[in-house]
Amino acid sequence: MNKSKRMDQRLYPIATLLLAIVLWQMVVTLGGIPLYILPSPLDTVNALISDFGTIAGHVGMTLYESIIGFTLSILLAFVLGVMMDSFPIVKKSLYPILIVSQTIPTIALTPLFIVWFDFGLLPKVLIIIMVCFFPICISLVDGFEKVDKDYLNLFRTYKASKLQTFIHLKLPYALVNFFSGLKIAATYMIMAAIIGEWQGGTKGIGVYMVRAKNAYALDKVFGAILVIVIISVAFIYVINMIAKKTTHWK
Amino acid sequence: MQDRTLAGKANSAARECDALIRLDRISKSYGASEILKDIALHVGKGEFVSILGPSGSGKSTLFNIISGLVPADEGTVHVNGQIGYMQQKDLLLPWKTVLDNIVLALDLKGQDKKASRAKAEALIDRIGLRGYERKYPSELSGGMKQRASFLRTFLASGEIMLLDEPFGALDSITKSNMQTWLLEMQKALGITILFITHDIEEAILLSDRIYVLSSRPGVLKEELEVGFNRENKRERLVNPELLIMKEAIKGLL
C-alpha cells in the first residue's frame, strides 16, 4: 500500500469523527441541553482534566484487574487448547459445551459472583476470564486444526515427535489465528472489568462511573467512557504491534 | 516401436537385482473404489524412472505407500535406503528462513545444527539460492521455492527421491529451466529418482524408464525404456523419436 492510500484510510474516519463531534457540540450549545441530560464534548474534556487525579487512580485498579484476568485467560486458553488438540476426546467433550456456554449472559451472572466471592478482586478477574478466555481458546483450537495435512505428512516422513511437530509446525501455524482471537478478547477486556465493578467494589473506573451517574455528573461519566475507549484502543494497538513482530511472515 | 519396448524390458530385468525400490503386486482400495491394482515396479541405483498417468490414476497414493505414509492392502514394498518425498506444493514453512527450512529434517533428527547448516551452505550454490539463505519463502519465486524444497528433500534422504509432480505448478519457461537443472542435479549428486508426472513430454525428456499407469483402478499398462540421447537428455527435445514415442504413449492412455 502506498503512503497516500494509507493517509486516506486514516483521514476519512478522523474527518467523520470530527464532524460528529462538532455537530454534537452545536446541538448541545444551541439547543441549551442541560448537563444532566447530555454533556457536550467540551464538558467531557473539561471533566476529564479537572478530575484527572481521581480517574487515574480508578483506572489503575481497572487495569490491574484487566491485566491479571487477561493473562490468566491466555494461560487457560493455551492449556485447554493444547489439551483439546492433543486428546481428541477432550475436544469432543468440551468444544460443543464451550460454544453453547457463550450464550449464557455474563451480565446476569455477575451479581452471583459478588454473592459468592465478595467485593474484592476475584469476581472481577473471573468475569474477565469468562469473557476473554473463549475467543482466545477457540481461535487457538481452530488454528491447530487448520494446519495443512500435507505439512503434517511431511513431518511424519521426517519422523518428527509430537512435541517437535507442535513447536515447529502447529504453534507457528496457529499463531496468526491466536492473535486475531487476542484482539477480540482485548476489545472486551475493559468492558468485562467494568461490568464487574458496577456490581460493587471500592475502586475502579466502573465504580467511578456509578458514583458519577448517581450524582448526575454525566460529564464525568462521559469522561470515563472516553478513557475506556483510549485504553482499549491502546491495548489493541500494542497487540497488533506484537502480532506483526511475531508473525512477520504474514 | 514394439521392438524397442521389448528390448527395454529385457534390459531392465537384468538390472532388477540391485534395485533400490521394488514393489510387488501392490493393491490399494479406499472403500469400494479400487485405486491401485497389481502394481509391480522397480527402480535401480542411479536411475531416473517416471510414473506417467492421467489424474486419478493413484500415482500419489503409490508414493504414499512407498514412503510408508499409507499401508498397502496387498503386496510387498522393498526399499533399500532412505527415501525423501517431495510434493508439488513446496511445503516450506513460511516462518523459517530458507536455510532453516532446508535443514529442517536434520534439525528434527537432532543433528548438530552447525554441521547441518554447513552441509546446506555447501550445496546452496547448486540450487542457485546463494544470497537468499536468510530470506523467507514468501520472498522467493515459485522455481526457487521448489529448488529449496528439493535440497531439503535431498538432505533428508540422501540417495532415493520421490518427486510428485514437482514442476506441475510452474509456468512453462520456469518448468523447462527446472527440468534441465534437475538433470544436472541428478548427475552431480548421483541420486536415484522416481518421478510422477502427467506430462508425457516431461516423462520422455527426463527418464531412463517410464511406467505408464491407467486410471481407476491404476494398473501398469506398459514399461518403456527411453533409449535415445541417454547421455544428453536435453537433446531429446529436438529428436523426432520423442514425437514418435509421445504418440505411442498417447495411444496407450
Short mmCIF file of C-alpha atoms in Angstrom, two decimals:
data_model
loop_
_atom_site.label_atom_id
_atom_site.label_comp_id
_atom_site.label_asym_id
_atom_site.label_seq_id
_atom_site.Cartn_x
_atom_site.Cartn_y
_atom_site.Cartn_z
CA MET A 1 0.00 0.00 0.00
CA ASN A 2 1.38 3.44 -0.82
CA LYS A 3 1.51 6.34 1.55
CA SER A 4 -1.32 8.44 0.20
CA LYS A 5 -3.67 5.46 0.36
CA ARG A 6 -2.77 4.84 3.99
CA MET A 7 -3.31 8.55 4.72
CA ASP A 8 -6.71 8.21 3.08
CA GLN A 9 -7.61 5.33 5.32
CA ARG A 10 -6.91 7.40 8.39
CA LEU A 11 -8.16 10.72 7.08
CA TYR A 12 -11.72 9.66 6.30
CA PRO A 13 -12.67 8.18 9.69
CA ILE A 14 -10.93 11.03 11.53
CA ALA A 15 -12.78 13.66 9.48
CA THR A 16 -16.10 11.86 10.05
CA LEU A 17 -15.44 11.70 13.78
CA LEU A 18 -14.51 15.39 13.96
CA LEU A 19 -17.68 16.31 12.09
CA ALA A 20 -19.80 14.25 14.50
CA ILE A 21 -18.14 15.93 17.49
CA VAL A 22 -18.74 19.41 16.08
CA LEU A 23 -22.38 18.54 15.40
CA TRP A 24 -22.78 17.16 18.92
CA GLN A 25 -21.26 20.34 20.41
CA MET A 26 -23.59 22.53 18.31
CA VAL A 27 -26.70 20.56 19.27
CA VAL A 28 -25.88 20.84 22.98
CA THR A 29 -24.83 24.51 22.89
CA LEU A 30 -27.51 25.84 20.53
CA GLY A 31 -30.26 23.62 21.95
CA GLY A 32 -29.41 24.57 25.52
CA ILE A 33 -29.43 20.95 26.68
CA PRO A 34 -28.57 20.71 30.39
CA LEU A 35 -25.51 18.81 31.62
CA TYR A 36 -27.50 16.11 33.46
CA ILE A 37 -29.16 15.11 30.16
CA LEU A 38 -26.29 15.32 27.70
CA PRO A 39 -22.87 16.90 28.29
CA SER A 40 -21.09 18.44 25.32
CA PRO A 41 -17.68 17.25 24.09
CA LEU A 42 -16.09 20.29 25.74
CA ASP A 43 -17.78 19.48 29.07
CA THR A 44 -16.47 15.94 28.80
CA VAL A 45 -12.89 17.01 28.19
CA ASN A 46 -13.11 19.59 30.99
CA ALA A 47 -14.42 16.99 33.44
CA LEU A 48 -11.62 14.65 32.42
CA ILE A 49 -8.96 17.28 33.02
CA SER A 50 -10.32 18.61 36.32
CA ASP A 51 -10.92 15.13 37.78
CA PHE A 52 -7.85 13.53 36.25
CA GLY A 53 -6.17 12.51 39.53
CA THR A 54 -9.22 10.63 40.78
CA ILE A 55 -9.88 9.00 37.43
CA ALA A 56 -6.25 7.89 37.11
CA GLY A 57 -6.46 6.14 40.49
CA HIS A 58 -9.60 4.26 39.47
CA VAL A 59 -8.20 3.42 36.05
CA GLY A 60 -5.11 1.95 37.71
CA MET A 61 -7.28 -0.51 39.61
CA THR A 62 -9.23 -1.48 36.49
CA LEU A 63 -6.02 -2.01 34.54
CA TYR A 64 -4.66 -4.17 37.33
CA GLU A 65 -7.76 -6.40 37.26
CA SER A 66 -7.76 -6.48 33.46
CA ILE A 67 -4.16 -7.50 33.08
CA ILE A 68 -4.47 -10.29 35.65
CA GLY A 69 -7.68 -11.51 34.02
CA PHE A 70 -6.27 -11.27 30.51
CA THR A 71 -3.05 -13.09 31.38
CA LEU A 72 -4.95 -15.87 33.12
CA SER A 73 -7.30 -16.10 30.13
CA ILE A 74 -4.36 -16.60 27.77
CA LEU A 75 -2.78 -19.22 30.03
CA LEU A 76 -6.04 -21.09 30.46
CA ALA A 77 -6.80 -20.90 26.73
CA PHE A 78 -3.38 -22.30 25.92
CA VAL A 79 -3.60 -25.17 28.38
CA LEU A 80 -7.09 -26.14 27.25
CA GLY A 81 -6.33 -25.52 23.58
CA VAL A 82 -3.29 -27.78 23.65
CA MET A 83 -5.23 -30.43 25.57
CA MET A 84 -8.07 -30.34 23.06
CA ASP A 85 -5.60 -30.62 20.20
CA SER A 86 -3.61 -33.46 21.75
CA PHE A 87 -6.51 -35.55 23.00
CA PRO A 88 -9.47 -35.75 20.62
CA ILE A 89 -11.69 -36.98 23.43
CA VAL A 90 -11.12 -33.75 25.38
CA LYS A 91 -12.05 -31.73 22.33
CA LYS A 92 -15.10 -33.84 21.56
CA SER A 93 -16.29 -33.44 25.15
CA LEU A 94 -15.56 -29.76 25.69
CA TYR A 95 -15.77 -27.93 22.35
CA PRO A 96 -19.58 -28.03 21.95
CA ILE A 97 -20.08 -27.09 25.59
CA LEU A 98 -17.74 -24.14 25.18
CA ILE A 99 -19.71 -22.87 22.19
CA VAL A 100 -23.05 -23.21 23.97
CA SER A 101 -21.65 -21.63 27.14
CA GLN A 102 -21.22 -18.40 25.21
CA THR A 103 -24.98 -17.95 25.11
CA ILE A 104 -25.00 -17.52 28.89
CA PRO A 105 -25.45 -13.79 29.56
CA THR A 106 -22.38 -12.83 31.58
CA ILE A 107 -24.11 -9.76 32.97
CA ALA A 108 -26.75 -11.96 34.59
CA LEU A 109 -24.07 -13.97 36.38
CA THR A 110 -22.05 -11.08 37.79
CA PRO A 111 -24.30 -10.38 40.80
CA LEU A 112 -23.95 -14.05 41.76
CA PHE A 113 -20.17 -13.77 41.59
CA ILE A 114 -20.35 -10.92 44.08
CA VAL A 115 -22.51 -13.07 46.36
CA TRP A 116 -20.12 -15.99 46.12
CA PHE A 117 -16.77 -14.22 46.09
CA ASP A 118 -17.36 -10.87 47.82
CA PHE A 119 -16.46 -7.40 46.52
CA GLY A 120 -12.74 -7.86 46.01
CA LEU A 121 -10.53 -8.64 43.07
CA LEU A 122 -11.64 -12.23 42.49
CA PRO A 123 -15.14 -11.72 40.98
CA LYS A 124 -13.84 -9.08 38.56
CA VAL A 125 -10.99 -11.30 37.39
CA LEU A 126 -13.42 -14.22 36.96
CA ILE A 127 -15.75 -12.14 34.81
CA ILE A 128 -12.85 -11.03 32.61
CA ILE A 129 -11.76 -14.64 32.21
CA MET A 130 -15.31 -15.69 31.31
CA VAL A 131 -15.43 -13.10 28.56
CA CYS A 132 -11.84 -13.20 27.27
CA PHE A 133 -11.00 -16.89 27.53
CA PHE A 134 -13.45 -18.03 24.89
CA PRO A 135 -12.32 -16.11 21.79
CA ILE A 136 -8.66 -16.87 22.55
CA CYS A 137 -9.21 -20.58 23.13
CA ILE A 138 -11.47 -21.14 20.13
CA SER A 139 -9.19 -19.27 17.74
CA LEU A 140 -6.24 -21.28 19.02
CA VAL A 141 -8.01 -24.63 18.65
CA ASP A 142 -9.26 -23.72 15.18
CA GLY A 143 -5.74 -22.65 14.29
CA PHE A 144 -4.30 -26.00 15.36
CA GLU A 145 -6.95 -27.78 13.35
CA LYS A 146 -6.36 -25.73 10.20
CA VAL A 147 -2.78 -26.98 9.84
CA ASP A 148 -2.37 -28.28 6.28
CA LYS A 149 -2.45 -32.09 6.11
CA ASP A 150 0.43 -32.12 3.64
CA TYR A 151 2.61 -30.36 6.21
CA LEU A 152 1.65 -32.93 8.83
CA ASN A 153 2.58 -35.70 6.39
CA LEU A 154 5.89 -34.00 5.72
CA PHE A 155 6.64 -34.04 9.45
CA ARG A 156 5.61 -37.68 9.57
CA THR A 157 8.05 -38.61 6.83
CA TYR A 158 10.73 -36.78 8.84
CA LYS A 159 9.70 -38.88 11.84
CA ALA A 160 9.18 -35.80 13.98
CA SER A 161 7.91 -36.33 17.54
CA LYS A 162 4.59 -34.91 18.71
CA LEU A 163 6.37 -32.15 20.60
CA GLN A 164 8.55 -31.26 17.60
CA THR A 165 5.51 -31.13 15.33
CA PHE A 166 3.84 -28.86 17.84
CA ILE A 167 6.75 -26.44 18.25
CA HIS A 168 7.90 -26.26 14.64
CA LEU A 169 4.57 -26.58 12.86
CA LYS A 170 1.33 -26.33 14.79
CA LEU A 171 2.15 -23.47 17.13
CA PRO A 172 3.54 -21.08 14.49
CA TYR A 173 0.73 -22.07 12.14
CA ALA A 174 -1.91 -21.24 14.75
CA LEU A 175 -0.23 -18.02 15.84
CA VAL A 176 -1.96 -15.85 13.22
CA ASN A 177 -5.33 -17.17 14.38
CA PHE A 178 -4.35 -16.77 18.00
CA PHE A 179 -3.65 -13.07 17.59
CA SER A 180 -6.98 -12.39 15.93
CA GLY A 181 -8.64 -14.06 18.93
CA LEU A 182 -6.47 -11.98 21.23
CA LYS A 183 -7.63 -8.76 19.56
CA ILE A 184 -11.29 -9.69 20.01
CA ALA A 185 -10.62 -10.52 23.66
CA ALA A 186 -8.81 -7.21 24.19
CA THR A 187 -11.82 -5.23 22.97
CA TYR A 188 -13.99 -6.97 25.57
CA MET A 189 -11.46 -6.92 28.38
CA ILE A 190 -12.03 -3.47 29.92
CA MET A 191 -15.76 -3.75 29.34
CA ALA A 192 -15.84 -7.01 31.31
CA ALA A 193 -13.88 -5.43 34.15
CA ILE A 194 -16.34 -2.53 34.30
CA ILE A 195 -19.36 -4.82 34.36
CA GLY A 196 -17.78 -6.50 37.35
CA GLU A 197 -17.08 -3.19 39.05
CA TRP A 198 -20.64 -1.94 38.55
CA GLN A 199 -21.92 -4.72 40.78
CA GLY A 200 -19.93 -3.45 43.69
CA GLY A 201 -16.47 -2.56 44.83
CA THR A 202 -14.47 0.30 46.21
CA LYS A 203 -12.17 1.18 43.35
CA GLY A 204 -12.13 1.03 39.57
CA ILE A 205 -13.33 3.09 36.66
CA GLY A 206 -16.67 1.26 36.80
CA VAL A 207 -17.14 2.29 40.42
CA TYR A 208 -16.26 5.85 39.46
CA MET A 209 -18.88 5.78 36.70
CA VAL A 210 -21.62 4.57 39.03
CA ARG A 211 -20.79 7.27 41.55
CA ALA A 212 -20.70 9.99 38.88
CA LYS A 213 -24.01 8.82 37.43
CA ASN A 214 -25.65 8.83 40.85
CA ALA A 215 -24.53 12.46 41.23
CA TYR A 216 -25.93 13.26 37.76
CA ALA A 217 -22.42 14.30 36.75
CA LEU A 218 -22.84 12.98 33.24
CA ASP A 219 -19.79 14.90 32.04
CA LYS A 220 -17.69 12.68 34.34
CA VAL A 221 -19.44 9.54 33.07
CA PHE A 222 -18.60 10.55 29.51
CA GLY A 223 -15.06 11.39 30.57
CA ALA A 224 -14.71 7.87 31.99
CA ILE A 225 -16.07 6.36 28.76
CA LEU A 226 -13.51 8.35 26.80
CA VAL A 227 -10.73 6.97 28.98
CA ILE A 228 -12.00 3.41 28.48
CA VAL A 229 -12.04 3.84 24.72
CA ILE A 230 -8.50 5.23 24.70
CA ILE A 231 -7.18 2.40 26.88
CA SER A 232 -8.89 -0.30 24.78
CA VAL A 233 -7.56 1.16 21.54
CA ALA A 234 -4.08 1.37 23.06
CA PHE A 235 -4.30 -2.30 24.07
CA ILE A 236 -5.33 -3.40 20.59
CA TYR A 237 -2.54 -1.31 19.14
CA VAL A 238 0.03 -3.00 21.37
CA ILE A 239 -1.32 -6.46 20.46
CA ASN A 240 -1.17 -5.52 16.79
CA MET A 241 2.45 -4.50 17.17
CA ILE A 242 3.34 -7.76 18.93
CA ALA A 243 1.42 -9.73 16.29
CA LYS A 244 3.29 -8.01 13.47
CA LYS A 245 6.62 -8.80 15.11
CA THR A 246 5.82 -12.45 15.91
CA THR A 247 4.02 -13.35 12.70
CA HIS A 248 6.32 -11.35 10.42
CA TRP A 249 5.86 -13.77 7.50
CA LYS A 250 2.22 -12.78 7.07
CA MET B 1 8.39 -49.26 -31.52
CA GLN B 2 7.29 -52.58 -30.16
CA ASP B 3 10.79 -53.98 -30.59
CA ARG B 4 12.37 -51.23 -28.60
CA THR B 5 9.96 -51.78 -25.76
CA LEU B 6 10.74 -55.45 -25.62
CA ALA B 7 14.45 -54.78 -25.68
CA GLY B 8 13.98 -52.30 -22.86
CA LYS B 9 12.15 -54.85 -20.77
CA ALA B 10 14.95 -57.34 -21.14
CA ASN B 11 17.49 -54.73 -20.14
CA SER B 12 15.71 -53.64 -17.04
CA ALA B 13 15.18 -57.20 -15.93
CA ALA B 14 18.92 -57.62 -15.80
CA ARG B 15 19.26 -54.57 -13.57
CA GLU B 16 16.50 -55.64 -11.27
CA CYS B 17 18.80 -57.36 -8.82
CA ASP B 18 20.37 -54.15 -7.48
CA ALA B 19 17.04 -52.29 -7.25
CA LEU B 20 16.70 -49.65 -4.54
CA ILE B 21 12.92 -49.75 -4.72
CA ARG B 22 10.95 -52.82 -5.60
CA LEU B 23 7.16 -53.15 -5.46
CA ASP B 24 5.39 -56.41 -5.94
CA ARG B 25 1.65 -56.90 -6.59
CA ILE B 26 0.67 -53.71 -4.76
CA SER B 27 -3.08 -53.14 -4.46
CA LYS B 28 -4.96 -50.46 -2.59
CA SER B 29 -8.63 -49.60 -2.23
CA TYR B 30 -10.43 -46.86 -0.39
CA GLY B 31 -13.80 -48.31 0.50
CA ALA B 32 -15.36 -49.70 -2.64
CA SER B 33 -13.16 -47.81 -5.08
CA GLU B 34 -10.07 -49.61 -6.25
CA ILE B 35 -7.17 -47.16 -6.55
CA LEU B 36 -4.21 -49.38 -7.42
CA LYS B 37 -4.19 -52.91 -8.73
CA ASP B 38 -1.31 -55.31 -9.05
CA ILE B 39 1.45 -52.77 -9.36
CA ALA B 40 4.95 -54.15 -9.77
CA LEU B 41 7.87 -51.88 -10.44
CA HIS B 42 11.50 -51.41 -9.57
CA VAL B 43 13.98 -48.58 -9.59
CA GLY B 44 17.70 -49.26 -9.87
CA LYS B 45 20.51 -47.26 -8.35
CA GLY B 46 21.14 -44.01 -10.18
CA GLU B 47 18.12 -44.45 -12.41
CA PHE B 48 15.57 -41.80 -13.34
CA VAL B 49 12.21 -43.55 -13.55
CA SER B 50 8.88 -41.86 -14.22
CA ILE B 51 5.37 -42.94 -13.46
CA LEU B 52 3.14 -41.45 -16.11
CA GLY B 53 -0.61 -41.45 -15.84
CA PRO B 54 -3.72 -39.32 -16.02
CA SER B 55 -5.01 -37.68 -12.86
CA GLY B 56 -6.90 -40.13 -10.71
CA SER B 57 -4.58 -42.99 -11.56
CA GLY B 58 -3.45 -43.28 -7.96
CA LYS B 59 0.09 -42.02 -8.59
CA SER B 60 0.24 -40.09 -5.35
CA THR B 61 -1.25 -42.99 -3.41
CA LEU B 62 1.55 -45.13 -4.79
CA PHE B 63 4.10 -42.66 -3.44
CA ASN B 64 2.37 -42.59 -0.08
CA ILE B 65 2.71 -46.38 0.01
CA ILE B 66 6.39 -46.32 -0.96
CA SER B 67 7.19 -43.67 1.64
CA GLY B 68 5.26 -45.58 4.29
CA LEU B 69 2.61 -42.95 4.95
CA VAL B 70 -0.15 -45.32 3.87
CA PRO B 71 -0.12 -49.11 4.13
CA ALA B 72 -0.86 -51.19 1.03
CA ASP B 73 -3.76 -53.64 1.14
CA GLU B 74 -1.76 -56.30 -0.65
CA GLY B 75 1.72 -56.81 -1.97
CA THR B 76 5.20 -56.05 -0.77
CA VAL B 77 7.35 -52.92 -0.72
CA HIS B 78 11.12 -53.18 -0.58
CA VAL B 79 13.11 -50.01 -0.15
CA ASN B 80 16.85 -50.20 0.16
CA GLY B 81 17.94 -46.83 1.54
CA GLN B 82 16.40 -43.65 2.86
CA ILE B 83 13.58 -42.07 0.94
CA GLY B 84 12.86 -38.38 0.51
CA TYR B 85 9.44 -37.33 -0.67
CA MET B 86 8.91 -34.04 -2.45
CA GLN B 87 5.48 -32.83 -3.47
CA GLN B 88 4.06 -30.39 -5.97
CA LYS B 89 3.49 -27.95 -3.15
CA ASP B 90 6.85 -26.71 -1.89
CA LEU B 91 5.71 -27.12 1.75
CA LEU B 92 8.30 -24.68 3.04
CA LEU B 93 7.48 -23.30 6.47
CA PRO B 94 6.78 -19.59 5.99
CA TRP B 95 8.12 -18.69 9.46
CA LYS B 96 11.53 -20.21 8.89
CA THR B 97 14.30 -18.79 6.73
CA VAL B 98 15.31 -20.60 3.56
CA LEU B 99 18.34 -22.11 5.27
CA ASP B 100 16.38 -23.21 8.34
CA ASN B 101 13.81 -24.79 6.02
CA ILE B 102 16.47 -26.68 4.11
CA VAL B 103 17.94 -28.22 7.26
CA LEU B 104 14.53 -28.89 8.88
CA ALA B 105 14.75 -32.67 8.65
CA LEU B 106 18.27 -32.68 10.10
CA ASP B 107 17.20 -30.39 12.94
CA LEU B 108 14.27 -32.68 13.71
CA LYS B 109 16.64 -35.62 13.85
CA GLY B 110 18.60 -33.70 16.47
CA GLN B 111 21.77 -33.44 14.42
CA ASP B 112 24.37 -30.81 15.18
CA LYS B 113 22.93 -27.51 13.96
CA LYS B 114 26.22 -26.02 12.82
CA ALA B 115 27.23 -29.12 10.88
CA SER B 116 23.90 -29.41 9.07
CA ARG B 117 23.94 -25.73 8.18
CA ALA B 118 27.45 -26.10 6.81
CA LYS B 119 26.23 -29.04 4.74
CA ALA B 120 23.40 -26.93 3.32
CA GLU B 121 25.66 -23.93 2.73
CA ALA B 122 27.96 -26.11 0.65
CA LEU B 123 25.09 -27.02 -1.67
CA ILE B 124 23.32 -23.67 -1.81
CA ASP B 125 25.19 -22.57 -4.94
CA ARG B 126 23.98 -25.65 -6.77
CA ILE B 127 20.35 -24.71 -6.25
CA GLY B 128 21.11 -21.10 -7.15
CA LEU B 129 19.95 -19.64 -3.86
CA ARG B 130 23.19 -18.02 -2.71
CA GLY B 131 22.24 -14.73 -1.09
CA TYR B 132 18.75 -15.98 -0.22
CA GLU B 133 19.71 -18.12 2.78
CA ARG B 134 18.34 -15.64 5.33
CA LYS B 135 15.26 -14.69 3.34
CA TYR B 136 11.80 -16.11 3.98
CA PRO B 137 9.97 -18.36 1.47
CA SER B 138 7.46 -15.61 0.64
CA GLU B 139 10.34 -13.64 -0.89
CA LEU B 140 11.20 -16.41 -3.36
CA SER B 141 9.78 -17.21 -6.81
CA GLY B 142 8.00 -20.50 -7.49
CA GLY B 143 11.06 -22.11 -9.06
CA MET B 144 13.32 -21.01 -6.22
CA LYS B 145 10.92 -22.46 -3.66
CA GLN B 146 10.91 -25.80 -5.47
CA ARG B 147 14.71 -25.83 -5.57
CA ALA B 148 14.88 -25.10 -1.85
CA SER B 149 12.34 -27.86 -1.27
CA PHE B 150 14.46 -30.18 -3.45
CA LEU B 151 17.58 -29.56 -1.40
CA ARG B 152 15.63 -30.11 1.81
CA THR B 153 14.37 -33.44 0.47
CA PHE B 154 17.86 -34.39 -0.66
CA LEU B 155 19.43 -33.59 2.73
CA ALA B 156 16.66 -35.51 4.48
CA SER B 157 17.08 -38.63 2.41
CA GLY B 158 20.30 -38.92 0.54
CA GLU B 159 20.03 -41.31 -2.31
CA ILE B 160 16.39 -42.01 -3.22
CA MET B 161 13.98 -39.22 -4.06
CA LEU B 162 10.29 -39.47 -4.83
CA LEU B 163 9.21 -36.39 -6.77
CA ASP B 164 5.45 -35.94 -7.09
CA GLU B 165 4.81 -33.55 -9.98
CA PRO B 166 7.37 -31.11 -8.60
CA PHE B 167 7.06 -28.74 -11.55
CA GLY B 168 3.31 -29.05 -12.02
CA ALA B 169 2.54 -25.60 -10.67
CA LEU B 170 5.28 -23.73 -12.53
CA ASP B 171 4.97 -21.72 -15.75
CA SER B 172 6.37 -23.42 -18.84
CA ILE B 173 9.59 -21.36 -19.06
CA THR B 174 10.46 -21.94 -15.41
CA LYS B 175 9.46 -25.56 -15.79
CA SER B 176 11.85 -26.07 -18.71
CA ASN B 177 14.73 -24.48 -16.75
CA MET B 178 13.92 -26.63 -13.75
CA GLN B 179 13.98 -29.81 -15.84
CA THR B 180 17.48 -29.01 -17.10
CA TRP B 181 18.51 -28.17 -13.57
CA LEU B 182 17.08 -31.42 -12.19
CA LEU B 183 19.05 -33.48 -14.70
CA GLU B 184 22.24 -31.66 -13.71
CA MET B 185 21.49 -32.22 -10.05
CA GLN B 186 20.91 -35.92 -10.58
CA LYS B 187 24.26 -36.26 -12.32
CA ALA B 188 26.14 -34.16 -9.80
CA LEU B 189 24.68 -35.78 -6.68
CA GLY B 190 24.27 -39.30 -8.05
CA ILE B 191 20.71 -39.70 -6.85
CA THR B 192 18.02 -42.17 -7.78
CA ILE B 193 14.77 -40.53 -8.77
CA LEU B 194 11.24 -41.84 -9.03
CA PHE B 195 9.19 -39.13 -10.69
CA ILE B 196 5.44 -38.66 -11.03
CA THR B 197 4.03 -36.66 -13.91
CA HIS B 198 1.04 -36.47 -16.23
CA ASP B 199 3.11 -34.61 -18.83
CA ILE B 200 4.18 -37.13 -21.50
CA GLU B 201 6.92 -34.93 -22.92
CA GLU B 202 8.36 -34.29 -19.48
CA ALA B 203 8.48 -38.02 -18.77
CA ILE B 204 10.28 -38.77 -22.05
CA LEU B 205 12.71 -35.90 -21.63
CA LEU B 206 13.79 -36.79 -18.11
CA SER B 207 13.52 -40.54 -17.73
CA ASP B 208 15.57 -43.62 -18.31
CA ARG B 209 12.42 -45.69 -17.99
CA ILE B 210 8.73 -44.87 -17.89
CA TYR B 211 5.90 -46.79 -16.29
CA VAL B 212 2.56 -45.93 -17.86
CA LEU B 213 -0.37 -46.15 -15.48
CA SER B 214 -4.04 -46.29 -16.42
CA SER B 215 -6.72 -44.67 -14.29
CA ARG B 216 -9.30 -46.11 -11.94
CA PRO B 217 -8.02 -48.55 -10.97
CA GLY B 218 -4.39 -47.72 -11.56
CA VAL B 219 -2.92 -50.62 -13.47
CA LEU B 220 0.50 -50.75 -15.08
CA LYS B 221 -0.10 -50.59 -18.80
CA GLU B 222 3.41 -50.59 -20.10
CA GLU B 223 7.03 -50.21 -19.14
CA LEU B 224 9.06 -48.22 -21.65
CA GLU B 225 12.76 -47.67 -21.93
CA VAL B 226 13.80 -44.30 -23.31
CA GLY B 227 16.73 -45.42 -25.41
CA PHE B 228 17.78 -42.32 -27.33
CA ASN B 229 20.09 -39.46 -26.27
CA ARG B 230 20.85 -41.11 -22.96
CA GLU B 231 23.97 -39.09 -22.34
CA ASN B 232 22.50 -35.69 -23.09
CA LYS B 233 18.82 -35.80 -22.36
CA ARG B 234 18.28 -32.15 -23.34
CA GLU B 235 18.87 -33.16 -26.96
CA ARG B 236 15.81 -35.36 -26.84
CA LEU B 237 13.72 -32.25 -27.33
CA VAL B 238 14.96 -31.92 -30.92
CA ASN B 239 14.97 -35.65 -31.64
CA PRO B 240 11.99 -36.81 -33.74
CA GLU B 241 11.95 -40.04 -31.77
CA LEU B 242 10.41 -38.02 -28.93
CA LEU B 243 7.34 -37.36 -31.04
CA ILE B 244 7.07 -40.98 -32.09
CA MET B 245 7.28 -42.13 -28.51
CA LYS B 246 4.81 -39.45 -27.43
CA GLU B 247 2.26 -40.68 -29.96
CA ALA B 248 2.83 -44.28 -28.85
CA ILE B 249 2.19 -43.36 -25.22
CA LYS B 250 -0.89 -41.33 -26.16
CA GLY B 251 -2.19 -44.50 -27.78
CA LEU B 252 -1.77 -46.33 -24.50
CA LEU B 253 -3.64 -43.81 -22.37
#
